[in-house]
CSV table of C-alpha atoms in Angstrom, one decimal:
chain,number,residue,atom,x,y,z
A,1,MET,CA,-51.2,-23.5,66.4
A,2,THR,CA,-48.1,-21.7,67.6
A,3,TYR,CA,-47.4,-17.9,67.0
A,4,GLU,CA,-45.2,-18.5,64.0
A,5,ASN,CA,-47.9,-19.6,61.9
A,6,GLN,CA,-51.1,-18.3,63.2
A,7,HIS,CA,-51.3,-15.6,60.7
A,8,CYS,CA,-50.9,-17.2,57.3
A,9,ARG,CA,-53.5,-20.1,56.9
A,10,ARG,CA,-55.5,-18.1,54.4
A,11,CYS,CA,-52.7,-18.0,51.8
A,12,VAL,CA,-52.3,-21.8,51.8
A,13,ILE,CA,-56.2,-22.7,51.7
A,14,LEU,CA,-56.5,-20.1,48.8
A,15,HIS,CA,-54.3,-21.7,46.7
A,16,CYS,CA,-55.4,-25.1,47.2
A,17,ARG,CA,-58.8,-24.6,47.5
A,18,LYS,CA,-61.3,-25.6,44.5
A,19,GLN,CA,-62.9,-22.8,42.9
A,20,ASN,CA,-66.3,-24.8,43.6
A,21,ASN,CA,-65.7,-25.2,47.1
A,22,SER,CA,-66.5,-21.7,48.5
A,23,SER,CA,-67.8,-23.0,51.8
A,24,THR,CA,-64.7,-23.8,53.2
A,25,LYS,CA,-63.9,-21.0,56.4
A,26,SER,CA,-60.6,-19.6,57.0
A,27,ASN,CA,-60.5,-16.8,60.0
A,28,SER,CA,-56.6,-16.3,59.8
A,29,ASN,CA,-54.9,-13.2,58.0
A,30,ASP,CA,-53.5,-12.9,54.6
A,31,GLY,CA,-50.0,-13.3,53.6
A,32,ILE,CA,-46.8,-15.2,54.9
A,33,ARG,CA,-45.3,-14.3,57.8
A,34,LEU,CA,-41.6,-15.1,58.3
A,35,ALA,CA,-40.6,-16.2,61.8
A,36,ALA,CA,-40.5,-13.3,64.5
A,37,CYS,CA,-37.3,-11.1,65.1
A,38,ILE,CA,-35.0,-12.8,62.6
A,39,ALA,CA,-32.7,-10.5,61.1
A,40,THR,CA,-30.3,-11.5,58.1
A,41,ALA,CA,-27.8,-8.5,58.4
A,42,ILE,CA,-24.7,-10.8,58.6
A,43,ALA,CA,-22.1,-10.2,55.9
A,44,ALA,CA,-21.6,-13.2,53.5
A,45,PHE,CA,-19.3,-14.1,50.6
A,46,MET,CA,-19.6,-16.8,48.2
A,47,LEU,CA,-16.3,-18.8,46.5
A,48,THR,CA,-16.7,-19.8,42.8
A,49,ALA,CA,-14.4,-21.1,40.4
A,50,CYS,CA,-14.8,-17.9,38.5
A,51,SER,CA,-14.5,-15.5,41.0
A,52,ASP,CA,-11.3,-13.4,41.8
A,53,GLY,CA,-11.2,-14.9,45.4
A,54,ASN,CA,-13.4,-12.6,46.9
A,55,GLY,CA,-16.7,-13.8,45.0
A,56,ILE,CA,-16.7,-11.2,42.4
A,57,LYS,CA,-15.6,-11.0,38.5
A,58,SER,CA,-13.3,-8.4,37.4
A,59,PHE,CA,-14.5,-6.5,34.3
A,60,ARG,CA,-12.8,-3.9,32.6
A,61,SER,CA,-15.7,-1.8,31.6
A,62,SER,CA,-19.6,-1.5,32.0
A,63,ASP,CA,-19.9,-2.7,28.1
A,64,GLU,CA,-18.1,-5.9,29.1
A,65,ALA,CA,-20.3,-6.5,32.0
A,66,ILE,CA,-23.6,-5.8,30.4
A,67,SER,CA,-22.5,-7.9,27.5
A,68,GLU,CA,-21.4,-11.0,29.9
A,69,TYR,CA,-24.8,-10.7,31.6
A,70,HIS,CA,-27.0,-10.7,28.7
A,71,GLY,CA,-24.6,-13.7,27.5
A,72,PHE,CA,-25.4,-15.6,30.8
A,73,LEU,CA,-29.5,-14.6,30.0
A,74,THR,CA,-28.9,-16.0,26.3
A,75,ASN,CA,-27.6,-19.2,27.6
A,76,LEU,CA,-30.5,-19.6,30.4
A,77,ARG,CA,-33.1,-19.4,27.4
A,78,LYS,CA,-31.5,-22.7,25.9
A,79,ASP,CA,-32.3,-25.0,28.9
A,80,ASP,CA,-35.6,-26.9,29.6
A,81,LYS,CA,-37.2,-29.2,32.3
A,82,VAL,CA,-33.7,-28.7,34.4
A,83,SER,CA,-33.1,-30.6,37.7
A,84,VAL,CA,-33.2,-28.8,40.7
A,85,GLN,CA,-29.7,-29.6,41.1
A,86,SER,CA,-28.7,-27.5,37.8
A,87,LEU,CA,-31.0,-24.7,38.8
A,88,ALA,CA,-29.1,-24.4,42.1
A,89,LYS,CA,-26.0,-24.2,40.2
A,90,VAL,CA,-27.4,-21.7,37.8
A,91,ILE,CA,-29.1,-19.3,40.5
A,92,SER,CA,-25.5,-19.2,42.5
A,93,GLU,CA,-23.7,-18.3,39.4
A,94,TRP,CA,-26.2,-15.8,39.0
A,95,ARG,CA,-26.0,-14.6,42.1
A,96,VAL,CA,-22.2,-13.9,41.8
A,97,LEU,CA,-22.3,-12.4,38.4
A,98,ASN,CA,-25.1,-9.8,39.3
A,99,ASP,CA,-23.2,-8.7,42.3
A,100,SER,CA,-20.0,-8.5,40.1
A,101,VAL,CA,-22.1,-6.6,37.1
A,102,ALA,CA,-23.6,-4.1,39.8
A,103,SER,CA,-19.9,-3.4,41.7
A,104,CYS,CA,-18.6,-2.6,37.9
A,105,LEU,CA,-21.4,-0.4,37.0
A,106,ALA,CA,-21.1,1.3,40.3
A,107,ARG,CA,-17.3,2.0,40.0
A,108,ASP,CA,-17.3,2.7,36.4
A,109,THR,CA,-20.2,5.4,35.8
A,110,ALA,CA,-21.3,8.6,37.2
A,111,GLY,CA,-24.4,6.8,38.8
A,112,PHE,CA,-27.1,8.1,36.8
A,113,SER,CA,-29.5,5.7,37.3
A,114,HIS,CA,-31.3,6.5,34.2
A,115,SER,CA,-28.7,5.8,32.1
A,116,TYR,CA,-27.7,3.0,29.7
A,117,PRO,CA,-25.8,0.7,31.8
A,118,PHE,CA,-28.3,0.9,34.6
A,119,VAL,CA,-31.4,0.5,32.7
A,120,ALA,CA,-30.0,-2.4,30.5
A,121,TYR,CA,-28.8,-4.2,33.8
A,122,ARG,CA,-32.3,-3.7,35.3
A,123,GLU,CA,-34.0,-5.2,31.9
A,124,ILE,CA,-31.5,-8.2,31.9
A,125,LYS,CA,-32.0,-8.9,35.8
A,126,ASP,CA,-35.7,-8.7,35.5
A,127,SER,CA,-35.6,-11.0,32.5
A,128,ILE,CA,-33.1,-13.5,34.0
A,129,ARG,CA,-35.5,-13.9,37.2
A,130,ILE,CA,-38.4,-14.7,34.6
A,131,GLU,CA,-36.2,-17.4,33.4
A,132,LEU,CA,-35.6,-18.7,36.5
A,133,CYS,CA,-39.1,-19.0,37.2
A,134,ARG,CA,-39.8,-20.9,34.2
A,135,MET,CA,-37.2,-23.1,34.8
A,136,ALA,CA,-38.3,-23.5,38.6
A,137,MET,CA,-42.0,-24.4,37.0
A,138,SER,CA,-40.7,-26.7,34.0
A,139,ARG,CA,-40.8,-29.7,36.1
A,140,GLN,CA,-43.1,-30.7,39.1
A,141,ARG,CA,-41.1,-29.9,42.3
A,142,SER,CA,-41.3,-31.6,45.7
A,143,TYR,CA,-40.7,-29.8,49.4
A,144,HIS,CA,-37.4,-31.8,49.1
A,145,ASP,CA,-36.5,-29.6,46.2
A,146,LEU,CA,-37.4,-26.7,47.7
A,147,LEU,CA,-35.3,-27.3,50.7
A,148,TYR,CA,-32.4,-28.3,48.5
A,149,LEU,CA,-32.5,-25.3,46.6
A,150,ARG,CA,-32.9,-22.9,49.6
A,151,GLU,CA,-29.9,-24.7,51.0
A,152,ARG,CA,-27.5,-24.7,48.3
A,153,THR,CA,-28.6,-20.9,47.3
A,154,SER,CA,-28.4,-19.6,50.2
A,155,PRO,CA,-25.8,-16.7,50.3
A,156,TYR,CA,-24.3,-18.1,53.6
A,157,ALA,CA,-23.7,-21.5,52.3
A,158,HIS,CA,-19.9,-20.6,52.9
A,159,ASP,CA,-19.3,-18.3,55.5
A,160,GLY,CA,-17.1,-20.0,57.7
A,161,GLU,CA,-17.5,-17.9,60.5
A,162,LEU,CA,-21.4,-18.2,60.6
A,163,HIS,CA,-21.2,-22.2,60.5
A,164,GLN,CA,-18.4,-22.3,63.3
A,165,ALA,CA,-21.0,-20.0,65.4
A,166,MET,CA,-23.6,-22.3,64.8
A,167,LYS,CA,-21.7,-25.5,65.7
A,168,GLU,CA,-20.9,-23.4,68.9
A,169,ALA,CA,-24.5,-23.0,69.8
A,170,GLN,CA,-25.7,-26.3,68.9
A,171,PRO,CA,-25.1,-28.5,71.9
A,172,PHE,CA,-27.2,-26.0,73.5
A,173,PHE,CA,-30.0,-26.5,71.4
A,174,ALA,CA,-29.6,-30.5,71.0
A,175,SER,CA,-29.9,-30.4,74.6
A,176,LEU,CA,-33.4,-28.9,74.6
A,177,ASP,CA,-35.3,-31.9,73.6
A,178,SER,CA,-34.5,-34.0,76.5
A,179,LEU,CA,-35.9,-31.3,78.9
A,180,PRO,CA,-39.0,-32.8,81.3
A,181,ILE,CA,-42.4,-31.7,80.4
A,182,TYR,CA,-44.3,-30.3,83.2
A,183,ASN,CA,-48.4,-30.3,82.2
A,184,LYS,CA,-49.7,-30.5,85.3
A,185,GLY,CA,-53.5,-29.0,85.2
A,186,GLY,CA,-54.2,-29.8,81.9
A,187,LYS,CA,-54.3,-27.4,78.9
A,188,GLN,CA,-55.5,-24.2,80.1
A,189,ALA,CA,-52.9,-24.8,83.1
A,190,VAL,CA,-50.3,-25.1,80.4
A,191,LEU,CA,-51.0,-22.0,78.5
A,192,LYS,CA,-51.5,-19.8,81.7
A,193,ARG,CA,-47.9,-20.8,82.9
A,194,TYR,CA,-46.9,-20.2,79.1
A,195,GLN,CA,-48.2,-16.8,79.4
A,196,GLN,CA,-47.0,-16.0,82.8
A,197,PHE,CA,-43.3,-16.9,81.9
A,198,LEU,CA,-43.6,-14.9,78.7
A,199,GLN,CA,-44.7,-11.9,80.6
A,200,LYS,CA,-42.2,-12.1,83.1
A,201,SER,CA,-39.2,-12.4,80.8
A,202,ALA,CA,-40.8,-9.3,78.8
A,203,LYS,CA,-40.8,-7.3,81.9
A,204,GLN,CA,-37.4,-8.3,83.4
A,205,GLY,CA,-35.7,-8.3,80.1
A,206,ILE,CA,-33.0,-10.5,78.5
A,207,HIS,CA,-29.4,-8.5,79.0
A,208,ASP,CA,-26.8,-11.0,78.1
A,209,LYS,CA,-26.1,-14.1,76.4
A,210,GLU,CA,-26.5,-16.3,79.5
A,211,ALA,CA,-30.0,-14.8,79.7
A,212,LEU,CA,-30.8,-15.7,76.5
A,213,ARG,CA,-29.9,-19.4,77.0
A,214,ALA,CA,-32.1,-19.5,80.0
A,215,PHE,CA,-34.7,-18.1,78.1
A,216,ILE,CA,-34.8,-20.2,75.2
A,217,ARG,CA,-34.4,-23.2,77.8
A,218,GLU,CA,-37.4,-22.4,80.2
A,219,GLU,CA,-39.4,-21.4,76.9
A,220,HIS,CA,-38.8,-24.7,74.9
A,221,ARG,CA,-40.2,-26.6,78.2
A,222,HIS,CA,-43.4,-24.5,78.0
A,223,PHE,CA,-43.5,-25.1,73.9
A,224,LYS,CA,-43.1,-28.8,74.7
A,225,ALA,CA,-46.1,-28.8,77.2
A,226,PHE,CA,-48.0,-26.7,74.5
A,227,LEU,CA,-47.4,-29.7,72.0
A,228,GLN,CA,-49.1,-32.4,74.0
A,229,TYR,CA,-52.6,-30.5,73.9
A,230,LEU,CA,-51.9,-29.4,70.7
A,231,PRO,CA,-55.2,-30.8,68.9
A,232,ASP,CA,-57.3,-28.9,71.3
A,233,LEU,CA,-55.1,-25.8,71.0
A,234,ALA,CA,-54.5,-25.5,67.4
A,235,ASP,CA,-57.2,-22.9,66.9
A,236,SER,CA,-57.0,-21.3,70.4
A,237,ASN,CA,-56.7,-17.9,71.0
A,238,ILE,CA,-53.1,-17.2,71.7
A,239,ALA,CA,-52.6,-13.4,71.3
A,240,ASP,CA,-51.0,-13.0,74.7
A,241,ILE,CA,-48.5,-15.6,74.1
A,242,THR,CA,-47.6,-14.0,70.7
A,243,ARG,CA,-47.5,-10.6,72.1
A,244,TYR,CA,-45.1,-11.5,74.8
A,245,THR,CA,-43.2,-13.4,72.8
A,246,GLU,CA,-42.1,-11.0,70.5
A,247,GLN,CA,-41.5,-8.5,73.4
A,248,CYS,CA,-38.9,-10.9,74.4
A,249,CYS,CA,-37.4,-10.8,70.7
A,250,VAL,CA,-37.2,-7.2,71.0
A,251,GLN,CA,-35.6,-7.5,74.1
A,252,ILE,CA,-33.1,-9.8,73.0
A,253,LEU,CA,-32.3,-7.7,70.1
A,254,ARG,CA,-31.9,-4.8,72.1
A,255,ALA,CA,-29.6,-6.4,74.5
A,256,ALA,CA,-27.2,-7.1,71.5
A,257,ASP,CA,-27.3,-3.2,70.9
A,258,ARG,CA,-25.8,-2.2,74.0
A,259,LYS,CA,-22.9,-3.6,76.2
A,260,VAL,CA,-23.8,-5.1,79.6
A,261,ILE,CA,-21.2,-4.0,82.3
A,262,GLY,CA,-20.3,-6.8,84.5
A,263,SER,CA,-17.8,-7.2,87.3
A,264,ALA,CA,-15.0,-9.5,88.6
A,265,ALA,CA,-17.1,-11.2,91.0
A,266,SER,CA,-20.1,-11.4,88.3
A,267,PRO,CA,-18.8,-11.4,85.0
A,268,VAL,CA,-21.2,-11.6,82.1
A,269,GLU,CA,-20.7,-12.6,78.4
A,270,GLU,CA,-22.1,-10.2,76.0
A,271,LEU,CA,-24.6,-10.7,73.5
A,272,SER,CA,-23.6,-9.6,70.1
A,273,HIS,CA,-25.9,-9.1,67.3
A,274,LYS,CA,-24.5,-12.3,65.2
A,275,ASP,CA,-25.3,-14.6,68.7
A,276,ALA,CA,-28.6,-12.6,68.8
A,277,MET,CA,-29.6,-13.7,65.2
A,278,ILE,CA,-28.0,-17.2,65.2
A,279,TYR,CA,-29.7,-18.1,68.4
A,280,LEU,CA,-33.1,-17.0,67.2
A,281,ALA,CA,-32.6,-18.7,64.0
A,282,MET,CA,-31.7,-21.9,65.4
A,283,ARG,CA,-34.6,-21.5,68.0
A,284,THR,CA,-37.4,-20.6,65.4
A,285,ASN,CA,-35.8,-23.7,63.1
A,286,LEU,CA,-36.4,-26.1,65.9
A,287,ARG,CA,-39.7,-25.0,67.0
A,288,LEU,CA,-41.3,-25.2,63.5
A,289,LEU,CA,-39.9,-28.9,62.6
A,290,ARG,CA,-41.1,-30.0,66.3
A,291,ASN,CA,-44.4,-28.2,65.3
A,292,ALA,CA,-44.8,-29.8,62.1
A,293,GLN,CA,-43.7,-33.1,63.3
A,294,ALA,CA,-46.2,-33.2,65.9
A,295,ALA,CA,-49.2,-32.2,63.6
A,296,ILE,CA,-47.8,-35.4,61.4
A,297,GLY,CA,-48.2,-37.7,64.7
A,298,ASP,CA,-51.5,-36.4,65.6
A,299,LEU,CA,-53.0,-36.9,62.1
A,300,LYS,CA,-51.8,-40.2,62.2
A,301,SER,CA,-53.0,-41.1,65.4
A,302,GLY,CA,-56.4,-39.7,64.5
A,303,LYS,CA,-56.2,-37.1,66.9
A,304,VAL,CA,-57.8,-34.4,64.6
A,305,LYS,CA,-61.2,-34.4,64.0
A,306,SER,CA,-62.4,-30.9,63.0
A,307,GLU,CA,-62.3,-28.9,59.5
A,308,GLU,CA,-61.0,-25.9,61.0
A,309,THR,CA,-58.4,-27.8,63.0
A,310,LEU,CA,-57.3,-29.8,59.9
A,311,HIS,CA,-56.6,-26.5,58.2
A,312,ALA,CA,-54.7,-25.1,60.9
A,313,TYR,CA,-52.7,-28.6,60.6
A,314,LEU,CA,-52.0,-28.3,57.2
A,315,LEU,CA,-50.1,-25.0,57.9
A,316,MET,CA,-48.3,-26.2,60.6
A,317,MET,CA,-46.9,-28.9,58.5
A,318,VAL,CA,-45.8,-26.3,55.4
A,319,GLN,CA,-44.9,-23.5,57.7
A,320,PRO,CA,-41.2,-24.5,57.9
A,321,PHE,CA,-40.7,-24.1,54.3
A,322,MET,CA,-43.0,-21.1,53.9
A,323,SER,CA,-40.8,-19.3,56.8
A,324,MET,CA,-37.4,-20.2,55.5
A,325,ASP,CA,-35.0,-18.0,54.9
A,326,ASP,CA,-31.1,-17.6,54.1
A,327,LEU,CA,-30.1,-17.2,57.5
A,328,SER,CA,-32.6,-20.0,58.9
A,329,VAL,CA,-31.3,-22.6,56.4
A,330,SER,CA,-28.0,-21.7,57.0
A,331,VAL,CA,-27.7,-22.4,60.3
A,332,LEU,CA,-29.4,-25.8,60.4
A,333,SER,CA,-27.2,-28.9,62.1
A,334,GLU,CA,-26.6,-31.9,59.9
A,335,LYS,CA,-29.1,-33.6,62.5
A,336,ASP,CA,-31.8,-30.7,62.3
A,337,LYS,CA,-31.2,-30.7,58.3
A,338,SER,CA,-32.0,-34.3,58.2
A,339,ASP,CA,-35.1,-34.0,60.1
A,340,TYR,CA,-36.3,-31.5,58.0
A,341,TYR,CA,-35.6,-33.8,54.7
A,342,LYS,CA,-37.4,-36.3,56.1
A,343,LEU,CA,-40.3,-33.9,56.9
A,344,ALA,CA,-40.2,-32.9,53.4
A,345,ASP,CA,-40.2,-36.4,52.2
A,346,ALA,CA,-43.4,-37.0,54.6
A,347,LEU,CA,-45.3,-34.2,53.5
A,348,SER,CA,-46.8,-35.5,49.8
A,349,LYS,CA,-48.8,-38.4,51.6
A,350,GLU,CA,-49.8,-36.0,54.5
A,351,MET,CA,-51.0,-33.3,51.9
A,352,ASP,CA,-52.8,-36.0,49.9
A,353,GLY,CA,-54.9,-37.1,52.9
A,354,LEU,CA,-55.5,-33.5,53.9
A,355,ALA,CA,-56.8,-32.4,50.0
A,356,LYS,CA,-59.2,-35.7,50.3
A,357,ARG,CA,-60.6,-34.7,53.9
A,358,LEU,CA,-61.0,-31.1,53.2
A,359,HIS,CA,-62.1,-31.3,49.4
A,360,LEU,CA,-59.1,-29.5,48.2
A,361,ASP,CA,-57.7,-29.2,44.9
A,362,LYS,CA,-55.2,-31.9,44.9
A,363,LYS,CA,-53.3,-30.7,42.0
A,364,ARG,CA,-52.8,-27.3,43.8
A,365,MET,CA,-51.7,-29.0,47.0
A,366,ALA,CA,-49.1,-31.0,44.8
A,367,ASP,CA,-48.1,-27.5,43.1
A,368,MET,CA,-47.1,-25.6,46.4
A,369,PRO,CA,-43.4,-26.3,46.4
A,370,MET,CA,-43.3,-24.8,43.1
A,371,LEU,CA,-45.1,-21.4,44.0
A,372,MET,CA,-42.7,-21.3,47.1
A,373,MET,CA,-39.9,-21.6,44.9
A,374,LYS,CA,-40.8,-19.1,42.3
A,375,ILE,CA,-41.7,-16.4,45.2
A,376,TYR,CA,-38.2,-17.2,46.7
A,377,ILE,CA,-36.7,-16.6,43.2
A,378,THR,CA,-38.7,-13.4,42.4
A,379,ARG,CA,-37.1,-12.1,45.6
A,380,LEU,CA,-33.8,-13.0,45.0
């Protein structure tokens, strides 16, 4: 199992396990661990028909803002068994309205958090979240629905600058899968070379944009070799790979904090925070996707035998959706987005097969997309 998903197996198993199946084993830590070192501090805006041109509605007073906010809540309570398309539309509208109301209150009051408008605002906001969760749970949802909702409600959905930067980086990432695989010496040699590369990279540092590309390129070669032995390595101890990879990510973010001085003879391309976050997000998207695709391929070919490895593979397949954040979903290329939807559509059948082999509750397995959708909404 790759470092992106080795820490969150238990939360999946506990949700899916039957109450009378207490013998199923799990040795991983609790919780969902988001992909390492991905920050989401890029400023974003959303354009809507009801905005004043900058994504914010204008209110004459706090009373008017609170009144419209309450009216929005009232209308939500009328909806039942909504489609995922309608839910995405409502969430996007709410995000704009919520920002508008909060902006109005900050401008129109003395700023006492215990005063009427702020208390009313928080109460209505909590109630809206409850209603949105109810709407999300009003129908059976799929991983396809979950991906659609995240894609359509990301605050970066209309960020032209972000999308342009993603398009500029995409040819580089599209070239990675064509790199040759070096797996001479078997799985232990593959792991050793992987670890040595990361250790060396962490020690030397990653100082500029070209060094970042070189690191991701070579890392992907080692990762591809790793995937060749995935059934045998799914439960291997890869703590060193995890630690050194995180150190490399820290190096990347540090490089974005400082200016690298080149010369006329040896110019360098500085690494901005935007570049660092976009490249890390796109890198993680690709790794999680290829990991899940390899897991499905191994299951179909019958390579996975042990119960413990099957548990690991269950996590590998759902991890792309568990780790998804607003930035990562917004930097998916059209090709990668299509592959993610294909993965989402394939999960239902694969999960049914795993539920049978692992004696897990099939209904709870099917409800996992709804659970993830609910978690996402409660964090908005």
